[in-house]
CSV table of C-alpha atoms in Angstrom, one decimal:
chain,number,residue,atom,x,y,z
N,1,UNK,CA,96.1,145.0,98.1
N,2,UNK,CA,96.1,148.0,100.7
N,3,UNK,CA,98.2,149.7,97.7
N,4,UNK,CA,96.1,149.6,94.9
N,5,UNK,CA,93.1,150.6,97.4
N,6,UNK,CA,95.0,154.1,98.2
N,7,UNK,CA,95.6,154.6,94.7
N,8,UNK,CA,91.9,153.9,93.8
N,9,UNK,CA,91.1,156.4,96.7
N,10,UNK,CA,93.9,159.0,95.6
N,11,UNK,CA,92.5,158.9,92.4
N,12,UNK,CA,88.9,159.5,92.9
N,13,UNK,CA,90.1,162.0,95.7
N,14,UNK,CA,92.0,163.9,92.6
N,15,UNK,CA,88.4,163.7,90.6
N,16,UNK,CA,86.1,165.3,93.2
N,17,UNK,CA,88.5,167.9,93.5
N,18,UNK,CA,88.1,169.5,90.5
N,19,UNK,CA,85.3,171.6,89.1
N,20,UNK,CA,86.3,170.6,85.8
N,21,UNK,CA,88.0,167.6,84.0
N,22,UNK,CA,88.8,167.2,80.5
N,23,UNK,CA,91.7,165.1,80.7
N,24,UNK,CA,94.0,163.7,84.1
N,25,UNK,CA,97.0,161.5,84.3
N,26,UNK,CA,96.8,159.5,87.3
N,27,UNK,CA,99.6,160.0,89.8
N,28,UNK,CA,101.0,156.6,91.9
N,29,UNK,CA,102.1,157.7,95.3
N,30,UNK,CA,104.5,155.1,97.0
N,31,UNK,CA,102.3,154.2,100.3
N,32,UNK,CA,103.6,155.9,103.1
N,33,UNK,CA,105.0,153.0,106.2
N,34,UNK,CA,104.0,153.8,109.4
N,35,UNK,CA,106.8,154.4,112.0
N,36,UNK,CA,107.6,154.8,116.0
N,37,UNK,CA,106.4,158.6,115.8
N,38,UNK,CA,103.5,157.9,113.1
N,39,UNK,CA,100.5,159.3,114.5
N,40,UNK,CA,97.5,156.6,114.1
N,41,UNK,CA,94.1,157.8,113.2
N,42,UNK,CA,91.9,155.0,114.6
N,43,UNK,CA,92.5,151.7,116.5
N,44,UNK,CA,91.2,148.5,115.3
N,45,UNK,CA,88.0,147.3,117.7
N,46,UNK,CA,90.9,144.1,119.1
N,47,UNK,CA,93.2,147.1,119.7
N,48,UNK,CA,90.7,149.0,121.6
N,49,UNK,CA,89.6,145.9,123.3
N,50,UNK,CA,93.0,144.9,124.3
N,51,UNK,CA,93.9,148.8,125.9
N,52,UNK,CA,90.7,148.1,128.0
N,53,UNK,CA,91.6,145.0,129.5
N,54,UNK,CA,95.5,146.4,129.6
N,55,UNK,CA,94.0,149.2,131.8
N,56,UNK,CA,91.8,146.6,133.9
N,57,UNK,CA,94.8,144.4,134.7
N,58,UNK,CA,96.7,147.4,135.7
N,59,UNK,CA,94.0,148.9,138.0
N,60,UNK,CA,93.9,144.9,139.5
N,61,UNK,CA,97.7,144.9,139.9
N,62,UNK,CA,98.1,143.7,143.7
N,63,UNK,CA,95.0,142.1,143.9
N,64,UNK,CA,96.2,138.9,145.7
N,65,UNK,CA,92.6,137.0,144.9
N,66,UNK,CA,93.5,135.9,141.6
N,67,UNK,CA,92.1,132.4,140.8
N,68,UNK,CA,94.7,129.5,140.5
N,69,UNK,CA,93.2,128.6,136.9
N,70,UNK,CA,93.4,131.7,134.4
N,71,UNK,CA,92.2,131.5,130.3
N,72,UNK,CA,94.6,132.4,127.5
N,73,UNK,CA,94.3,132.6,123.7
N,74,UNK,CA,96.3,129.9,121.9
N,75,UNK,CA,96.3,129.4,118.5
N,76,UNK,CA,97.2,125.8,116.9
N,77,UNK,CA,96.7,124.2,119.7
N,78,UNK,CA,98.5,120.6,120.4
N,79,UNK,CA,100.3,121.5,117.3
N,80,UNK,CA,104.0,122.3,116.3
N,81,UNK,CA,102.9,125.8,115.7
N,82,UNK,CA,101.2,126.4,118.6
N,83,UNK,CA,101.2,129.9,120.5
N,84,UNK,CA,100.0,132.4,122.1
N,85,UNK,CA,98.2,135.9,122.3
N,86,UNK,CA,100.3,138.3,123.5
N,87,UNK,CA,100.4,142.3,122.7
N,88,UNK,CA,102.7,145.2,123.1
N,89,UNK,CA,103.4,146.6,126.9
N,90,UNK,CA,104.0,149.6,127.4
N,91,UNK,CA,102.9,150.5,123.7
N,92,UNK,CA,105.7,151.0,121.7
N,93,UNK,CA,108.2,149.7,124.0
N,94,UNK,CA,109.0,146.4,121.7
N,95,UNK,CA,108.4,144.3,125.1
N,96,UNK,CA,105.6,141.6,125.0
N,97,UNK,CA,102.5,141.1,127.9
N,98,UNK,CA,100.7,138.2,127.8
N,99,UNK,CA,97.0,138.9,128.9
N,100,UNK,CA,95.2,135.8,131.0
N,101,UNK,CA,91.2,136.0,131.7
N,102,UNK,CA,89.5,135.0,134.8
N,103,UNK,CA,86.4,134.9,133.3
N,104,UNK,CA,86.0,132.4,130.3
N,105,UNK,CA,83.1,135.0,129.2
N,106,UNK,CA,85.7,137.9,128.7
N,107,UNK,CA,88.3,135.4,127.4
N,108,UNK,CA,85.8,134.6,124.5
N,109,UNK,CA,85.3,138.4,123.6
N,110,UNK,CA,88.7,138.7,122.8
N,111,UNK,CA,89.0,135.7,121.0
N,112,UNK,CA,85.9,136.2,118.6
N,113,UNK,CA,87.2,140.1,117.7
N,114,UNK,CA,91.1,138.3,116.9
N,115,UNK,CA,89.1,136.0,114.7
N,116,UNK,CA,87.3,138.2,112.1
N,117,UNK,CA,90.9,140.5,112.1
N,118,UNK,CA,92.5,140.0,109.0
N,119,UNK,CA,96.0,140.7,110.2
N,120,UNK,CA,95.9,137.6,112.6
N,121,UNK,CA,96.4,134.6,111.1
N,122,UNK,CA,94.1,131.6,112.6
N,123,UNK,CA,91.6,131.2,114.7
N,124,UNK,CA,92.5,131.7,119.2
N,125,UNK,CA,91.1,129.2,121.0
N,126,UNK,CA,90.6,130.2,124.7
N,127,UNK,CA,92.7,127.5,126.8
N,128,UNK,CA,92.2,127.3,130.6
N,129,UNK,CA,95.7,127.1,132.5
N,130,UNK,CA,97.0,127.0,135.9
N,131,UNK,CA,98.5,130.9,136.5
N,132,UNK,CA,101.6,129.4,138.4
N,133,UNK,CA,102.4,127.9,135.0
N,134,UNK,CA,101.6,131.2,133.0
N,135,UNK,CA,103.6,132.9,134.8
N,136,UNK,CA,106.6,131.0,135.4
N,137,UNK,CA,106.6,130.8,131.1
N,138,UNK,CA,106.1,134.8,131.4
N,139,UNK,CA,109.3,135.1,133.1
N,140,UNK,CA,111.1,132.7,131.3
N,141,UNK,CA,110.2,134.4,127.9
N,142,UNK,CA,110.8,138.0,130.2
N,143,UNK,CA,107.0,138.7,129.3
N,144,UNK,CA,105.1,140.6,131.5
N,145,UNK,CA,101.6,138.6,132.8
N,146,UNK,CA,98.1,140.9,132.8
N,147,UNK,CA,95.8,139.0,134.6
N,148,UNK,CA,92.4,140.7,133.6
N,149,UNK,CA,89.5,140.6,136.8
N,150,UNK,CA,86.1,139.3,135.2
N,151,UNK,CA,84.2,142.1,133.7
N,152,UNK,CA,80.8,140.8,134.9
């Protein structure tokens, strides 16, 4: 789908271009993959959301009132395809960081933005959990744990 929309934009992109057009033959580009040194022009609003509470977490590191109940995103929950939110940290590092919420407010945010994201497939469900827990499966899965400090 995101193929025949670069074409349909290549194409009118080759019409505006010229002053003049009695006849064109359309030109198929292959699309172009995105690698490690790609440059990205814009972030998604759930990738923006998730380098703000990234950078909230770290600026809380060492914080030692953390509560003992935390919220994550699970998707299929109670199900055999149940699992979890995680993202990329450091970016492009291939290692995985699961974020946990204090706040069941913030927790939400992030949940409704994952939902209306077409590359994420179901629906997160915000799940409250003991931290302990969290992060004793953090370090079994060698994830790294963000616990993100209530925004309000």
């Amino acid at each position: 789908m995101m193929g025949s929309m670069t074409r349909s934009i290549l194409l009118l992109l080759s019409l505006v271009s010229l002053t003049t057009v009695t006849a064109f033959a359309p030109t198929i580009l292959p699309p172009k993959q995105l690698t490690a040194t790609s440059t990205q022009l814009f972030q998604t609003p759930v990738q923006d959301q998730e380098e703000y509470y990234l950078q909230l977490a770290v600026q809380n590191e060492g914080n030692t009132n953390t509560p003992e109940m935390i919220y994550i995103l699970v998707y299929n929950p109670y199900t055999d395809e149940e699992g979890v939110h995680t993202t990329e940290y450091p970016k492009e590092s291939g290692k995985q960081a699961l974020l946990v919420f204090e706040a069941l407010e913030d927790c939400r945010q992030m949940a409704s933005l994952l939902a209306v994201e077409p590359s994420v497939p179901g629906e997160p469900v915000p799940t409250p959990a003991p931290l302990a827990q969290m992060e004793m499966a953090c370090q079994q899965m060698e994830w790294t744990i963000k616990v993100v400090p209530a925004t309000a």
